[in-house]
């Protein structure tokens, strides 16, 4: 059984509104329990660029039918953590995360983000991300992460 097959076997049943992600995106296989419960989330690793995405499902929405702000912030945190890990190969620990909401993501929207490392100073990493629906910026995030001394497994 491949890692991908094992992931799909342990993944919750396909939720209502499930669709395949855009070309180049694959399931985020190293997702922990939180991400498996709240996903499905997808990633695309293109050189040094780090992309993640998801479709806004009913369970992601607040009473107004838009993606819950907490979900978007969690998504941004994971996206930035991935960028840190890919550059340092160390487990990322969020020290500070600042976000600005600029638009809404509605049920059924494909939400995509790109995270990048801005600066590395010893074990402190400055990062930023933009999260979009189509051409519309939904959220911007800036963060400060600490690369933990232990290697991240997986």
Short mmCIF file of N, CA, C and O in Angstrom, two decimals, residues 21-127:
data_model
loop_
_atom_site.label_atom_id
_atom_site.label_comp_id
_atom_site.label_asym_id
_atom_site.label_seq_id
_atom_site.Cartn_x
_atom_site.Cartn_y
_atom_site.Cartn_z
N UNK A 21 -8.94 18.64 -6.71
CA UNK A 21 -8.26 19.94 -6.70
C UNK A 21 -7.75 20.29 -8.10
O UNK A 21 -7.67 19.43 -8.97
N UNK A 22 -7.37 21.54 -8.29
CA UNK A 22 -6.78 21.95 -9.56
C UNK A 22 -5.50 21.16 -9.87
O UNK A 22 -4.87 20.59 -8.96
N UNK A 23 -5.11 21.16 -11.12
CA UNK A 23 -3.91 20.44 -11.57
C UNK A 23 -2.69 20.85 -10.75
O UNK A 23 -2.51 22.03 -10.43
N UNK A 24 -1.89 19.86 -10.39
CA UNK A 24 -0.66 20.11 -9.65
C UNK A 24 -0.82 19.99 -8.15
O UNK A 24 0.17 19.88 -7.43
N UNK A 25 -2.03 20.00 -7.65
CA UNK A 25 -2.27 19.87 -6.21
C UNK A 25 -2.51 18.41 -5.85
O UNK A 25 -3.23 17.70 -6.55
N UNK A 26 -1.90 17.98 -4.75
CA UNK A 26 -2.06 16.62 -4.25
C UNK A 26 -2.50 16.69 -2.80
O UNK A 26 -2.29 17.71 -2.12
N UNK A 27 -3.11 15.62 -2.27
CA UNK A 27 -3.51 15.63 -0.86
C UNK A 27 -2.31 15.90 0.04
O UNK A 27 -1.20 15.43 -0.24
N UNK A 28 -2.55 16.67 1.07
CA UNK A 28 -1.49 16.94 2.05
C UNK A 28 -1.38 15.71 2.93
O UNK A 28 -2.16 15.51 3.86
N UNK A 29 -0.40 14.84 2.64
CA UNK A 29 -0.30 13.52 3.25
C UNK A 29 0.18 13.51 4.69
O UNK A 29 -0.12 12.60 5.42
N UNK A 30 0.94 14.50 5.10
CA UNK A 30 1.48 14.46 6.47
C UNK A 30 0.56 15.17 7.46
O UNK A 30 0.96 15.51 8.55
N UNK A 31 -0.67 15.38 7.06
CA UNK A 31 -1.62 16.10 7.91
C UNK A 31 -1.88 15.32 9.20
O UNK A 31 -2.08 14.12 9.18
N UNK A 32 -1.90 16.04 10.32
CA UNK A 32 -2.25 15.44 11.60
C UNK A 32 -3.76 15.37 11.75
O UNK A 32 -4.52 15.67 10.83
N UNK A 33 -4.21 15.01 12.93
CA UNK A 33 -5.63 14.84 13.19
C UNK A 33 -6.44 16.09 12.93
O UNK A 33 -7.56 16.01 12.39
N UNK A 34 -5.93 17.25 13.30
CA UNK A 34 -6.66 18.51 13.08
C UNK A 34 -6.93 18.72 11.60
O UNK A 34 -8.05 19.02 11.20
N UNK A 35 -5.90 18.56 10.79
CA UNK A 35 -6.05 18.79 9.35
C UNK A 35 -6.92 17.72 8.70
O UNK A 35 -7.71 18.02 7.81
N UNK A 36 -6.79 16.47 9.14
CA UNK A 36 -7.65 15.41 8.59
C UNK A 36 -9.10 15.69 8.91
O UNK A 36 -9.98 15.50 8.08
N UNK A 37 -9.37 16.19 10.11
CA UNK A 37 -10.74 16.48 10.52
C UNK A 37 -11.32 17.67 9.76
O UNK A 37 -12.47 17.67 9.38
N UNK A 38 -10.51 18.70 9.55
CA UNK A 38 -10.99 19.95 8.96
C UNK A 38 -10.78 20.04 7.45
O UNK A 38 -11.31 20.95 6.84
N UNK A 39 -10.02 19.13 6.87
CA UNK A 39 -9.73 19.17 5.44
C UNK A 39 -10.90 18.75 4.60
O UNK A 39 -12.05 18.89 5.04
N UNK A 40 -10.62 18.24 3.42
CA UNK A 40 -9.30 17.91 2.91
C UNK A 40 -8.53 19.14 2.43
O UNK A 40 -9.09 20.06 1.86
N UNK A 41 -7.22 19.13 2.72
CA UNK A 41 -6.31 20.18 2.27
C UNK A 41 -5.36 19.58 1.24
O UNK A 41 -5.05 18.39 1.28
N UNK A 42 -4.90 20.43 0.33
CA UNK A 42 -4.03 20.00 -0.75
C UNK A 42 -2.81 20.90 -0.79
O UNK A 42 -2.84 22.03 -0.30
N UNK A 43 -1.74 20.40 -1.41
CA UNK A 43 -0.53 21.21 -1.53
C UNK A 43 0.06 21.06 -2.92
O UNK A 43 -0.19 20.08 -3.61
N UNK A 44 0.84 22.06 -3.27
CA UNK A 44 1.61 22.03 -4.52
C UNK A 44 2.97 22.62 -4.18
O UNK A 44 3.06 23.75 -3.72
N UNK A 45 4.01 21.83 -4.40
CA UNK A 45 5.37 22.27 -4.13
C UNK A 45 6.04 22.50 -5.46
O UNK A 45 6.24 21.57 -6.23
N UNK A 46 6.35 23.76 -5.74
CA UNK A 46 6.88 24.16 -7.03
C UNK A 46 8.21 24.86 -6.79
O UNK A 46 8.23 26.07 -6.53
N UNK A 47 9.29 24.08 -6.86
CA UNK A 47 10.60 24.67 -6.53
C UNK A 47 10.60 25.12 -5.09
O UNK A 47 10.31 24.35 -4.19
N UNK A 48 10.89 26.39 -4.86
CA UNK A 48 10.89 26.93 -3.50
C UNK A 48 9.53 27.49 -3.10
O UNK A 48 9.33 27.93 -1.98
N UNK A 49 8.58 27.49 -4.04
CA UNK A 49 7.25 28.03 -3.76
C UNK A 49 6.39 26.98 -3.06
O UNK A 49 6.45 25.79 -3.38
N UNK A 50 5.58 27.45 -2.10
CA UNK A 50 4.74 26.59 -1.29
C UNK A 50 3.28 27.01 -1.44
O UNK A 50 2.93 28.13 -1.07
N UNK A 51 2.48 26.12 -1.97
CA UNK A 51 1.06 26.42 -2.16
C UNK A 51 0.22 25.40 -1.41
O UNK A 51 0.58 24.24 -1.32
N UNK A 52 -0.90 25.87 -0.90
CA UNK A 52 -1.90 25.00 -0.30
C UNK A 52 -3.25 25.47 -0.76
O UNK A 52 -3.44 26.63 -1.10
N UNK A 53 -4.21 24.55 -0.73
CA UNK A 53 -5.56 24.93 -1.11
C UNK A 53 -6.60 23.99 -0.54
O UNK A 53 -6.28 22.91 -0.06
N UNK A 54 -7.85 24.45 -0.60
CA UNK A 54 -8.99 23.64 -0.18
C UNK A 54 -10.26 24.24 -0.76
O UNK A 54 -10.31 25.42 -1.11
N UNK A 55 -11.27 23.39 -0.89
CA UNK A 55 -12.59 23.86 -1.26
C UNK A 55 -13.36 24.18 0.01
O UNK A 55 -13.32 23.40 0.97
N UNK A 56 -14.06 25.29 0.02
CA UNK A 56 -14.87 25.65 1.18
C UNK A 56 -16.12 24.76 1.18
O UNK A 56 -16.94 24.84 0.27
N UNK A 57 -16.20 23.91 2.17
CA UNK A 57 -17.33 23.00 2.33
C UNK A 57 -18.29 23.56 3.37
O UNK A 57 -17.95 24.49 4.11
N UNK A 58 -19.45 22.98 3.46
CA UNK A 58 -20.46 23.45 4.42
C UNK A 58 -19.89 23.49 5.84
O UNK A 58 -20.12 24.44 6.57
N UNK A 59 -19.13 22.48 6.22
CA UNK A 59 -18.60 22.43 7.59
C UNK A 59 -17.55 23.51 7.87
O UNK A 59 -17.19 23.74 9.01
N UNK A 60 -17.04 24.16 6.84
CA UNK A 60 -16.06 25.24 6.99
C UNK A 60 -16.73 26.59 7.20
O UNK A 60 -16.04 27.58 7.46
N UNK A 61 -18.05 26.66 7.03
CA UNK A 61 -18.74 27.95 6.97
C UNK A 61 -19.37 28.35 8.30
O UNK A 61 -19.79 27.51 9.10
N UNK A 62 -19.47 29.65 8.46
CA UNK A 62 -20.22 30.19 9.59
C UNK A 62 -21.68 30.34 9.18
O UNK A 62 -22.07 29.91 8.09
N UNK A 63 -22.49 30.97 10.01
CA UNK A 63 -23.92 31.08 9.73
C UNK A 63 -24.23 31.97 8.53
O UNK A 63 -25.35 31.97 8.03
N UNK A 64 -23.25 32.72 8.04
CA UNK A 64 -23.46 33.57 6.86
C UNK A 64 -23.08 32.85 5.56
O UNK A 64 -23.13 33.44 4.49
N UNK A 65 -22.64 31.59 5.66
CA UNK A 65 -22.31 30.83 4.47
C UNK A 65 -20.94 31.14 3.91
O UNK A 65 -20.66 30.84 2.74
N UNK A 66 -20.08 31.76 4.71
CA UNK A 66 -18.71 32.05 4.27
C UNK A 66 -17.73 31.29 5.17
O UNK A 66 -18.07 30.90 6.28
N UNK A 67 -16.53 31.10 4.65
CA UNK A 67 -15.51 30.37 5.43
C UNK A 67 -15.28 31.07 6.76
O UNK A 67 -15.12 32.28 6.83
N UNK A 68 -15.27 30.29 7.82
CA UNK A 68 -15.03 30.81 9.17
C UNK A 68 -13.62 31.40 9.24
O UNK A 68 -12.67 30.81 8.74
N UNK A 69 -13.50 32.55 9.85
CA UNK A 69 -12.21 33.21 9.97
C UNK A 69 -11.17 32.36 10.66
O UNK A 69 -9.98 32.40 10.32
N UNK A 70 -11.59 31.57 11.65
CA UNK A 70 -10.64 30.70 12.36
C UNK A 70 -10.06 29.65 11.45
O UNK A 70 -8.88 29.29 11.56
N UNK A 71 -10.85 29.15 10.53
CA UNK A 71 -10.35 28.18 9.56
C UNK A 71 -9.30 28.83 8.66
O UNK A 71 -8.24 28.25 8.40
N UNK A 72 -9.58 30.05 8.21
CA UNK A 72 -8.63 30.74 7.33
C UNK A 72 -7.31 31.01 8.04
O UNK A 72 -6.23 30.88 7.46
N UNK A 73 -7.38 31.38 9.31
CA UNK A 73 -6.14 31.62 10.08
C UNK A 73 -5.38 30.32 10.29
O UNK A 73 -4.15 30.28 10.15
N UNK A 74 -6.09 29.24 10.61
CA UNK A 74 -5.42 27.93 10.75
C UNK A 74 -4.76 27.51 9.45
O UNK A 74 -3.64 26.98 9.45
N UNK A 75 -5.46 27.75 8.35
CA UNK A 75 -4.92 27.44 7.03
C UNK A 75 -3.64 28.24 6.78
O UNK A 75 -2.63 27.70 6.32
N UNK A 76 -3.67 29.54 7.10
CA UNK A 76 -2.48 30.40 6.92
C UNK A 76 -1.33 29.91 7.79
O UNK A 76 -0.18 29.86 7.35
N UNK A 77 -1.61 29.54 9.04
CA UNK A 77 -0.58 29.06 9.95
C UNK A 77 0.09 27.81 9.40
O UNK A 77 1.32 27.69 9.39
N UNK A 78 -0.70 26.88 8.89
CA UNK A 78 -0.15 25.64 8.32
C UNK A 78 0.65 25.93 7.06
O UNK A 78 1.72 25.34 6.83
N UNK A 79 0.16 26.83 6.24
CA UNK A 79 0.85 27.21 5.01
C UNK A 79 2.22 27.81 5.33
O UNK A 79 3.24 27.46 4.72
N UNK A 80 2.27 28.69 6.30
CA UNK A 80 3.54 29.32 6.69
C UNK A 80 4.47 28.31 7.35
O UNK A 80 5.69 28.33 7.11
N UNK A 81 3.91 27.44 8.17
CA UNK A 81 4.73 26.39 8.78
C UNK A 81 5.37 25.49 7.75
O UNK A 81 6.53 25.09 7.87
N UNK A 82 4.63 25.19 6.67
CA UNK A 82 5.19 24.38 5.58
C UNK A 82 6.37 25.11 4.94
O UNK A 82 7.39 24.49 4.64
N UNK A 83 6.23 26.41 4.73
CA UNK A 83 7.32 27.18 4.12
C UNK A 83 8.57 27.13 5.00
O UNK A 83 9.69 26.97 4.51
N UNK A 84 8.36 27.28 6.30
CA UNK A 84 9.49 27.22 7.25
C UNK A 84 10.16 25.86 7.20
O UNK A 84 11.38 25.75 7.10
N UNK A 85 9.35 24.81 7.27
CA UNK A 85 9.92 23.46 7.27
C UNK A 85 10.70 23.18 5.99
O UNK A 85 11.80 22.63 6.03
N UNK A 86 10.13 23.57 4.85
CA UNK A 86 10.81 23.29 3.58
C UNK A 86 12.15 24.00 3.48
O UNK A 86 13.06 23.52 2.83
N UNK A 87 12.29 25.15 4.14
CA UNK A 87 13.56 25.87 4.07
C UNK A 87 14.56 25.40 5.13
O UNK A 87 15.74 25.32 4.87
N UNK A 88 14.07 25.09 6.34
CA UNK A 88 14.98 24.77 7.44
C UNK A 88 15.09 23.29 7.74
O UNK A 88 16.04 22.87 8.39
N UNK A 89 14.10 22.50 7.31
CA UNK A 89 14.00 21.08 7.65
C UNK A 89 13.93 20.88 9.16
O UNK A 89 14.32 19.84 9.69
N UNK A 90 13.43 21.86 9.86
CA UNK A 90 13.21 21.80 11.31
C UNK A 90 11.73 22.01 11.60
O UNK A 90 11.01 22.66 10.83
N UNK A 91 11.28 21.49 12.71
CA UNK A 91 9.88 21.63 13.11
C UNK A 91 9.57 23.10 13.39
O UNK A 91 10.24 23.73 14.20
N UNK A 92 8.56 23.66 12.72
CA UNK A 92 8.23 25.08 12.91
C UNK A 92 7.32 25.30 14.11
O UNK A 92 6.36 24.56 14.31
N UNK A 93 7.63 26.29 14.90
CA UNK A 93 6.81 26.68 16.05
C UNK A 93 6.36 28.12 15.82
O UNK A 93 7.19 29.02 15.68
N UNK A 94 5.05 28.33 15.79
CA UNK A 94 4.52 29.67 15.58
C UNK A 94 4.75 30.52 16.82
O UNK A 94 4.33 30.16 17.92
N UNK A 95 5.42 31.65 16.64
CA UNK A 95 5.65 32.59 17.73
C UNK A 95 4.63 33.72 17.63
O UNK A 95 4.02 34.13 18.62
N UNK A 96 4.43 34.23 16.43
CA UNK A 96 3.48 35.32 16.21
C UNK A 96 2.87 35.15 14.82
O UNK A 96 3.56 34.81 13.87
N UNK A 97 1.58 35.43 14.73
CA UNK A 97 0.89 35.37 13.45
C UNK A 97 -0.09 36.53 13.40
O UNK A 97 -0.96 36.65 14.26
N UNK A 98 0.08 37.40 12.43
CA UNK A 98 -0.79 38.55 12.23
C UNK A 98 -1.52 38.37 10.92
O UNK A 98 -0.91 38.05 9.90
N UNK A 99 -2.84 38.57 10.94
CA UNK A 99 -3.63 38.38 9.73
C UNK A 99 -4.52 39.59 9.48
O UNK A 99 -4.94 40.28 10.40
N UNK A 100 -4.79 39.81 8.21
CA UNK A 100 -5.73 40.84 7.78
C UNK A 100 -6.71 40.19 6.82
O UNK A 100 -6.31 39.64 5.79
N UNK A 101 -7.99 40.27 7.16
CA UNK A 101 -9.05 39.77 6.29
C UNK A 101 -9.39 40.86 5.29
O UNK A 101 -9.63 42.00 5.67
N UNK A 102 -9.42 40.51 4.01
CA UNK A 102 -9.69 41.52 2.98
C UNK A 102 -10.92 41.19 2.14
O UNK A 102 -11.42 42.06 1.43
N UNK A 103 -11.40 39.96 2.19
CA UNK A 103 -12.60 39.54 1.46
C UNK A 103 -13.07 38.22 2.05
O UNK A 103 -12.41 37.66 2.93
N UNK A 104 -14.18 37.71 1.56
CA UNK A 104 -14.73 36.45 2.06
C UNK A 104 -14.55 35.34 1.05
O UNK A 104 -14.47 35.57 -0.15
N UNK A 105 -14.53 34.12 1.56
CA UNK A 105 -14.55 32.93 0.73
C UNK A 105 -15.89 32.25 0.98
O UNK A 105 -16.26 32.01 2.13
N UNK A 106 -16.61 31.96 -0.08
CA UNK A 106 -17.94 31.38 0.03
C UNK A 106 -17.92 29.87 -0.15
O UNK A 106 -16.98 29.32 -0.72
N UNK A 107 -18.98 29.25 0.32
CA UNK A 107 -19.16 27.81 0.15
C UNK A 107 -18.93 27.46 -1.32
O UNK A 107 -19.47 28.10 -2.21
N UNK A 108 -18.09 26.46 -1.57
CA UNK A 108 -17.80 26.01 -2.93
C UNK A 108 -16.56 26.64 -3.54
O UNK A 108 -16.04 26.14 -4.53
N UNK A 109 -16.06 27.73 -2.97
CA UNK A 109 -14.87 28.40 -3.51
C UNK A 109 -13.62 27.54 -3.31
O UNK A 109 -13.47 26.87 -2.29
N UNK A 110 -12.70 27.63 -4.28
CA UNK A 110 -11.35 27.08 -4.12
C UNK A 110 -10.51 28.18 -3.48
O UNK A 110 -10.37 29.26 -4.05
N UNK A 111 -9.99 27.91 -2.29
CA UNK A 111 -9.14 28.86 -1.57
C UNK A 111 -7.70 28.38 -1.74
O UNK A 111 -7.40 27.21 -1.47
N UNK A 112 -6.84 29.27 -2.18
CA UNK A 112 -5.44 28.90 -2.44
C UNK A 112 -4.53 29.93 -1.79
O UNK A 112 -4.81 31.13 -1.82
N UNK A 113 -3.44 29.45 -1.21
CA UNK A 113 -2.48 30.35 -0.59
C UNK A 113 -1.07 30.02 -0.99
O UNK A 113 -0.75 28.88 -1.35
N UNK A 114 -0.24 31.04 -0.95
CA UNK A 114 1.19 30.88 -1.21
C UNK A 114 1.94 31.46 -0.02
O UNK A 114 1.74 32.61 0.35
N UNK A 115 2.79 30.64 0.59
CA UNK A 115 3.60 31.08 1.73
C UNK A 115 5.06 31.17 1.34
O UNK A 115 5.53 30.38 0.52
N UNK A 116 5.74 32.13 1.94
CA UNK A 116 7.17 32.26 1.63
C UNK A 116 7.95 32.73 2.84
O UNK A 116 7.44 33.47 3.69
N UNK A 117 9.18 32.29 2.88
CA UNK A 117 10.12 32.76 3.90
C UNK A 117 10.68 34.09 3.43
O UNK A 117 11.16 34.21 2.31
N UNK A 118 10.62 35.08 4.30
CA UNK A 118 11.09 36.42 3.98
C UNK A 118 12.53 36.61 4.46
O UNK A 118 13.36 37.18 3.76
N UNK A 119 12.81 36.11 5.66
CA UNK A 119 14.15 36.28 6.24
C UNK A 119 14.39 35.20 7.28
O UNK A 119 13.47 34.80 7.99
N UNK A 120 15.64 34.76 7.37
CA UNK A 120 16.05 33.81 8.40
C UNK A 120 17.15 34.45 9.21
O UNK A 120 18.14 34.94 8.66
N UNK A 121 16.97 34.48 10.52
CA UNK A 121 17.97 35.04 11.43
C UNK A 121 18.19 34.02 12.54
O UNK A 121 17.38 33.90 13.46
N UNK A 122 19.28 33.26 12.41
CA UNK A 122 19.55 32.13 13.31
C UNK A 122 18.38 31.16 13.25
O UNK A 122 18.09 30.62 12.21
N UNK A 123 17.69 30.94 14.39
CA UNK A 123 16.57 30.01 14.40
C UNK A 123 15.22 30.73 14.38
O UNK A 123 14.18 30.13 14.65
N UNK A 124 15.22 32.01 14.04
CA UNK A 124 13.98 32.79 13.92
C UNK A 124 13.72 33.05 12.44
O UNK A 124 14.60 33.51 11.72
N UNK A 125 12.50 32.76 12.01
CA UNK A 125 12.16 32.86 10.59
C UNK A 125 10.97 33.79 10.42
O UNK A 125 9.94 33.61 11.08
N UNK A 126 11.10 34.77 9.53
CA UNK A 126 10.03 35.70 9.20
C UNK A 126 9.37 35.20 7.92
O UNK A 126 10.06 34.88 6.95
N UNK A 127 8.04 35.14 7.93
CA UNK A 127 7.30 34.58 6.81
C UNK A 127 6.10 35.46 6.44
O UNK A 127 5.66 36.29 7.24
#
